[in-house]
Structures are given as C-alpha cells and as structure tokens.
Amino acid sequence: MCGQFHTHLRIIPNCYIEIRRKHFRFSGMGRNHRLFFATDVHGSEICFRKFLNAPKLYQVDTLVLGGDITGKVIVPIVETAPGKFVTTFLDIKQEFDQDKLKAFEEKITNSGYYPYHATEDQMKSLKNDRSNVDKLFLKLMIERLESWVKLTEETFKGKAVVCYITGGNDDPYEISEALNKSKRVQDPEERVVQLDDEHEMISLGYSNPTPWKLPRDVSEEVLAEKIEAMTSKVQNMPTCVFNLHVPPKESMLDQCPLLDGSVDPPKPVSSGGQPVFAGAGSKAVLDAIQKHQPLLGLHGHIHESRAAQKFGRTLCLNPGSEYSEGILRGAIVTYNEKKILSYQFTSG
Ligand SMILES: [Fe+2]
C-alpha cells in the first residue's frame, strides 16, 4: 500500500499529503509530533539560544516559549574615565577596564539583565524620574526581543519551523509588536492557532493577581472569560493544547513560598522559622482544564514548581525555570492525534 502512495507522491505531490493522512488514520496509528516547551526565560540570552537549538538537539517540530520573556533588571555601566568603567551588579560595586567590558556584558545578558551605558548625568535623570526608567526598560526589552526574532529567522532560514513565543504577566503589552515582525515567530496570545493538521493551541499570558501587581495580572473572573473566549472557537478539544502561563491552582505545578503582598517589596511568610508554601496558580485555569479536558497543558510562572500532573485525561507540565543561572529547563512532548505518547523534562 505504501508503495502505491509513494507513486502518487511523485506524480501528484498535493495528493500525497491527503492520501498519507488517510492511510495513517485507517491504520489507527496517527502521525507523531514532537514539541519542545520552555518558559520564563526572563531575558536570558543564553537560554533563548538554547531554546532555538531544540529542533536540532531533540528532533522536535514545534517550538513553544511560554511567558515572562523579558528581563527585570537594568545594569548601568558608567565610564568614569577613558577605558575605565564602574557598575553595581548584585549589590556589589565593580570597577573594570575596557578589556573586561565585553565579558561582563555577556555575563549579565545571559542572566537576563540589560547592560546600559550611561553618563553620570543620565544616571541622575533616571534616579529623578521613574517614567524615564520605564521608558528605558521598554526600549531595552524591545531591542533584545527584536534581536531574538532576527536570530530565529537566521537559525531557521529555509526550514519549516514556526516558533511560538508568548508574553507572560511580567511582560508589557508593547512587546507583541516586536514579536510579530517575522513569519518565523508568532505571538499566539488570546488566539487559537493550528499547530498541525490535528492540533490547535490556545495561549494566554495573563495571570491571577500576584503580590507585585504586574502588567497582565487580572482577576480570576477575567482570566476565566479570556480562556472561554478561546475555547469556544476550538474545533477539536480532545487534541487541543492549552498554553496558559499560569498553572492550575493548588497543584504540583504551582507550589511556592507564600508572600505577604501588603508590604513593599512583598516578603515571604514564615511559620516556626520555616517558609510557608502555598499554591499560587489559578482557579480559572484549573476549572478550564477540568471542564474541557484538552490533550496537554503547558504552564510556567512558578519557577520552582517543576512538575507534571494529570487532570483527568489532560497532562499538565511546568518545566520550571533557572534562567538566572543560564540553565534552560524545558519539556519534550511526543503525541499523536489521540494521545500523549511520552514526555521528558530537560535541563541544560
Ligand atoms: Fe509569570
């Protein structure tokens, strides 16, 4: 039978695709797909480069990067005299010469921070006006994302790879424009996208409220509405992937130290000298998974809660994050049109 189909391939290429699909359905085997998911890289250059290496390393055909892709810290570098630089990194003041500059910038870029060359006057201006800091953050975030999009294009030139990159609750809305400048990269936020012939994916970077009151923190009610707006458009729910930044509430995927958000900055709550752990995930996400029972849930947000858990037929994964160490944590998932065949957490 296969020989006949291959004959069709040579004569009528378009028909081959259709015939092959029917053949696999007839045999009940389904075509296998391999997806690589990583999340919460928070601006780390080396983590993103490792992410782009996944198709070659793990033979995956779909790449999904979950939310919280931008960095949290600007590291000003001030030139105090020609070729002499001073900076404060991780609360430690450092002075170095021109020949050490590149290595220092690389180190902080790989940790997800943004090096920023500033004069003494520019530093004063930043200290005096918070809005200048916000503008600078946005500029540096967008510059790095644009360089990542360019790198993605170069890496997958001539290959049929689409890289789905989603924002998270930590990411400003403005980043979407930077992500959508290339055909190789798609920001699938609040949309249903077709991963392949059989699998759709919905994506949401919003979170239930956090102690930090971040750009995409919303109430559980709003989260539920946003998820429902997408699920109502899904054609085939049993094969759908839920790429939802926040993990389901009170699960193995959402455990972290409980924080007191009434103080600034929020402080860990302790009891008997020990930190109190609690689930920081979302009830709306849990309810949606339990109600719709999709094939797969891809989550992040809680870096320290790397885990897999099944909710009915749905496998939910949070690969965790160790971006500040330059370590990319991820998950490879193999699946067909009916079920998950295997999954494996990665770290490297
Ligand atoms: Fe997050």
Coordinates of N, CA, C and O in Angstrom, one line a residue, residues 211-300:
P211 N 1.5 39.4 44.1 CA 1.8 40.4 45.1 C 2.5 41.6 44.4 O 2.6 42.7 45.0
W212 N 3.0 41.4 43.2 CA 3.8 42.5 42.5 C 2.9 43.4 41.6 O 3.4 44.4 41.1
K213 N 1.7 43.0 41.4 CA 0.8 43.8 40.6 C 1.4 44.1 39.2 O 1.7 45.3 38.9
L214 N 1.5 43.1 38.5 CA 2.3 43.2 37.2 C 1.3 43.5 36.0 O 0.1 43.5 36.2
P215 N 1.9 43.8 34.8 CA 1.1 44.4 33.7 C -0.1 43.5 33.3 O -1.2 44.0 33.0
R216 N 0.1 42.2 33.4 CA -1.0 41.3 32.9 C -1.6 40.5 34.1 O -2.1 39.4 33.9
D217 N -1.6 41.1 35.3 CA -2.4 40.5 36.4 C -3.8 40.9 36.3 O -4.1 42.1 36.2
V218 N -4.7 39.9 36.3 CA -6.2 40.2 36.2 C -6.9 39.3 37.2 O -6.3 38.4 37.8
S219 N -8.2 39.6 37.4 CA -8.9 38.8 38.4 C -9.2 37.4 37.8 O -9.1 37.2 36.6
E220 N -9.5 36.5 38.7 CA -9.9 35.1 38.2 C -11.0 35.1 37.2 O -11.1 34.4 36.3
E221 N -12.0 36.1 37.5 CA -13.2 36.2 36.6 C -12.7 36.6 35.2 O -13.2 36.0 34.2
V222 N -11.8 37.5 35.1 CA -11.3 38.0 33.7 C -10.6 36.9 33.1 O -10.7 36.6 31.9
L223 N -9.7 36.1 33.9 CA -9.0 35.0 33.3 C -9.9 34.0 32.7 O -9.7 33.5 31.6
A224 N -11.0 33.7 33.5 CA -12.0 32.7 33.0 C -12.6 33.1 31.7 O -12.8 32.3 30.8
E225 N -13.0 34.4 31.6 CA -13.6 34.9 30.4 C -12.6 34.8 29.2 O -13.0 34.5 28.1
K226 N -11.4 35.2 29.4 CA -10.4 35.2 28.3 C -10.2 33.7 27.8 O -10.0 33.5 26.6
I227 N -10.1 32.8 28.8 CA -9.9 31.4 28.4 C -11.1 30.9 27.6 O -11.0 30.3 26.6
E228 N -12.3 31.2 28.1 CA -13.6 30.8 27.5 C -13.7 31.4 26.1 O -14.2 30.7 25.2
A229 N -13.3 32.6 25.9 CA -13.4 33.2 24.6 C -12.6 32.4 23.6 O -13.0 32.4 22.4
M230 N -11.5 31.8 24.0 CA -10.7 31.0 23.1 C -11.3 29.6 22.9 O -11.4 29.1 21.8
T231 N -11.7 29.0 24.0 CA -12.1 27.6 24.0 C -13.4 27.5 23.1 O -13.6 26.4 22.5
S232 N -14.2 28.5 23.1 CA -15.4 28.5 22.3 C -15.1 28.4 20.8 O -16.0 28.1 20.0
K233 N -13.9 28.7 20.4 CA -13.5 28.7 19.0 C -12.7 27.4 18.6 O -12.4 27.2 17.5
V234 N -12.4 26.6 19.6 CA -11.6 25.4 19.3 C -12.5 24.4 18.6 O -13.6 24.1 19.0
Q235 N -11.9 23.8 17.5 CA -12.7 22.9 16.7 C -12.7 21.5 17.3 O -13.7 20.8 17.3
N236 N -11.6 21.1 17.8 CA -11.4 19.7 18.3 C -10.7 19.7 19.7 O -9.5 19.6 19.7
M237 N -11.5 19.8 20.7 CA -10.9 20.0 22.1 C -10.0 18.8 22.5 O -9.0 19.1 23.1
P238 N -10.4 17.6 22.2 CA -9.5 16.5 22.7 C -8.1 16.5 22.2 O -7.2 15.9 22.8
T239 N -7.8 17.2 21.1 CA -6.4 17.3 20.6 C -5.8 18.7 20.9 O -4.7 19.0 20.4
C240 N -6.5 19.5 21.6 CA -6.1 20.9 21.8 C -5.0 21.0 22.9 O -4.9 20.3 23.8
V241 N -4.1 22.0 22.7 CA -3.0 22.3 23.7 C -3.4 23.6 24.3 O -3.7 24.6 23.7
F242 N -3.4 23.6 25.7 CA -3.6 24.8 26.4 C -2.3 25.4 26.9 O -1.6 24.9 27.8
N243 N -1.9 26.5 26.2 CA -0.6 27.1 26.6 C -0.9 28.3 27.4 O -1.1 29.5 27.0
L244 N -1.1 28.0 28.7 CA -1.6 29.1 29.7 C -0.5 29.3 30.7 O -0.1 28.4 31.4
H245 N 0.0 30.5 30.7 CA 1.2 30.8 31.5 C 1.1 30.4 33.0 O 2.0 29.8 33.6
V246 N -0.1 30.6 33.6 CA -0.3 30.3 35.0 C -0.7 28.8 35.1 O -1.6 28.4 34.4
P247 N -0.1 28.1 36.1 CA -0.6 26.7 36.3 C -1.9 26.6 37.0 O -2.3 27.6 37.6
P248 N -2.5 25.4 37.0 CA -3.7 25.2 37.8 C -3.5 25.4 39.3 O -2.5 25.0 39.8
K249 N -4.5 25.9 39.9 CA -4.4 26.2 41.4 C -4.3 25.0 42.2 O -4.9 23.9 41.9
E250 N -3.5 25.1 43.3 CA -3.3 24.0 44.3 C -3.0 22.7 43.6 O -3.6 21.7 43.8
S251 N -1.9 22.7 42.8 CA -1.5 21.5 42.1 C 0.0 21.3 42.4 O 0.6 22.1 43.1
M252 N 0.6 20.3 41.8 CA 2.1 20.2 42.0 C 2.8 21.2 41.1 O 4.1 21.3 41.3
L253 N 2.1 21.9 40.3 CA 2.8 22.8 39.4 C 2.8 24.3 39.9 O 3.4 25.2 39.2
D254 N 2.2 24.5 41.0 CA 2.1 26.0 41.4 C 2.6 26.2 42.9 O 2.2 27.2 43.4
Q255 N 3.4 25.3 43.4 CA 3.8 25.5 44.8 C 5.0 26.4 44.9 O 6.0 26.3 44.3
C256 N 4.9 27.4 45.8 CA 6.0 28.4 46.0 C 5.8 29.0 47.4 O 4.8 28.9 48.0
P257 N 6.9 29.7 47.9 CA 6.7 30.4 49.2 C 5.6 31.4 49.1 O 5.5 32.2 48.2
L258 N 4.8 31.4 50.2 CA 3.7 32.3 50.3 C 4.3 33.7 50.6 O 5.2 33.9 51.4
L259 N 3.8 34.8 49.9 CA 4.3 36.1 50.1 C 3.3 37.0 50.7 O 2.1 36.9 50.4
D260 N 3.8 37.9 51.5 CA 2.9 38.9 52.1 C 2.9 40.2 51.2 O 3.9 40.9 51.1
G261 N 1.8 40.4 50.4 CA 1.8 41.4 49.4 C 1.4 42.8 50.0 O 1.3 43.8 49.3
S262 N 1.2 42.8 51.4 CA 0.8 44.1 51.9 C 2.0 45.0 52.2 O 1.8 46.2 52.6
V263 N 3.2 44.4 52.1 CA 4.4 45.2 52.3 C 5.1 45.3 50.9 O 4.9 44.5 50.0
D264 N 5.9 46.4 50.8 CA 6.7 46.6 49.5 C 8.2 46.7 49.8 O 8.6 47.5 50.5
P265 N 9.0 45.7 49.3 CA 8.6 44.6 48.4 C 7.9 43.5 49.2 O 8.2 43.4 50.4
P266 N 7.1 42.6 48.6 CA 6.5 41.5 49.3 C 7.5 40.6 50.0 O 8.6 40.4 49.5
K267 N 7.1 40.2 51.2 CA 8.0 39.4 52.0 C 7.5 37.9 52.2 O 6.3 37.8 52.3
P268 N 8.4 36.9 52.2 CA 7.9 35.6 52.4 C 7.3 35.4 53.8 O 7.8 36.0 54.8
V269 N 6.3 34.7 53.9 CA 5.6 34.4 55.2 C 6.2 33.2 55.8 O 6.5 32.2 55.1
S270 N 6.6 33.2 57.1 CA 7.2 32.0 57.7 C 6.4 31.6 58.9 O 5.6 32.4 59.5
S271 N 6.5 30.4 59.3 CA 5.9 29.9 60.5 C 6.9 28.9 61.2 O 7.4 28.0 60.5
G272 N 7.1 29.2 62.4 CA 8.1 28.4 63.2 C 9.5 28.5 62.6 O 10.2 27.5 62.6
G273 N 9.8 29.6 61.9 CA 11.1 29.7 61.3 C 11.2 29.1 59.9 O 12.3 29.2 59.3
Q274 N 10.1 28.5 59.5 CA 10.2 27.8 58.1 C 9.3 28.6 57.2 O 8.2 29.1 57.6
P275 N 9.7 28.7 55.9 CA 8.8 29.4 54.9 C 7.5 28.6 54.7 O 7.5 27.4 54.7
V276 N 6.4 29.3 54.6 CA 5.1 28.7 54.3 C 4.9 28.6 52.8 O 5.1 29.5 52.1
F277 N 4.6 27.4 52.3 CA 4.4 27.2 50.9 C 2.9 27.1 50.6 O 2.1 26.7 51.4
A278 N 2.6 27.6 49.4 CA 1.1 27.6 49.0 C 1.1 27.6 47.5 O 2.0 27.8 46.8
G279 N -0.1 27.3 47.0 CA -0.4 27.2 45.6 C -0.7 28.6 45.1 O -1.6 29.2 45.5
A280 N 0.1 29.1 44.1 CA -0.1 30.5 43.6 C -0.8 30.4 42.2 O -0.8 31.4 41.5
G281 N -1.2 29.3 41.8 CA -1.8 29.1 40.4 C -3.2 29.7 40.4 O -3.7 30.4 41.3
S282 N -3.9 29.3 39.3 CA -5.2 30.0 39.0 C -6.3 28.9 39.1 O -6.3 27.9 38.5
K283 N -7.4 29.4 39.8 CA -8.6 28.5 39.8 C -9.3 28.5 38.5 O -9.8 27.5 38.0
A284 N -9.2 29.6 37.7 CA -9.9 29.7 36.4 C -9.2 28.7 35.5 O -9.8 28.0 34.6
V285 N -7.9 28.6 35.6 CA -7.1 27.7 34.7 C -7.5 26.2 35.1 O -7.7 25.4 34.2
L286 N -7.5 25.9 36.4 CA -7.9 24.6 36.8 C -9.3 24.2 36.3 O -9.5 23.1 35.8
D287 N -10.2 25.1 36.5 CA -11.6 24.9 36.1 C -11.7 24.6 34.6 O -12.4 23.7 34.1
A288 N -10.9 25.4 33.8 CA -11.0 25.3 32.3 C -10.4 23.9 31.9 O -11.0 23.2 31.0
I289 N -9.4 23.5 32.6 CA -8.7 22.2 32.2 C -9.7 21.0 32.6 O -9.9 20.1 31.8
Q290 N -10.3 21.2 33.8 CA -11.2 20.1 34.2 C -12.4 20.0 33.4 O -13.0 19.0 33.1
K291 N -12.9 21.2 32.9 CA -14.1 21.2 32.1 C -13.9 20.7 30.7 O -14.6 19.9 30.2
H292 N -12.8 21.2 30.1 CA -12.6 21.0 28.6 C -11.8 19.7 28.4 O -11.8 19.2 27.3
Q293 N -10.9 19.3 29.3 CA -10.1 18.1 29.1 C -9.3 18.1 27.8 O -9.5 17.2 27.0
P294 N -8.5 19.1 27.6 CA -7.7 19.1 26.4 C -6.6 18.0 26.5 O -6.5 17.4 27.5
L295 N -5.8 18.0 25.4 CA -4.7 17.0 25.4 C -3.6 17.3 26.3 O -3.1 16.4 27.0
L296 N -3.2 18.6 26.3 CA -2.0 19.0 27.0 C -2.1 20.4 27.6 O -2.7 21.3 27.0
G297 N -1.5 20.6 28.8 CA -1.4 21.9 29.4 C 0.0 22.3 29.5 O 0.8 21.5 30.1
L298 N 0.4 23.5 29.0 CA 1.8 24.0 29.1 C 1.8 25.2 30.0 O 1.1 26.2 29.7
H299 N 2.5 25.1 31.1 CA 2.4 26.2 32.1 C 3.8 26.6 32.6 O 4.8 25.8 32.4
G300 N 3.9 27.7 33.2 CA 5.2 28.2 33.8 C 4.9 29.0 35.0 O 4.1 28.6 35.9

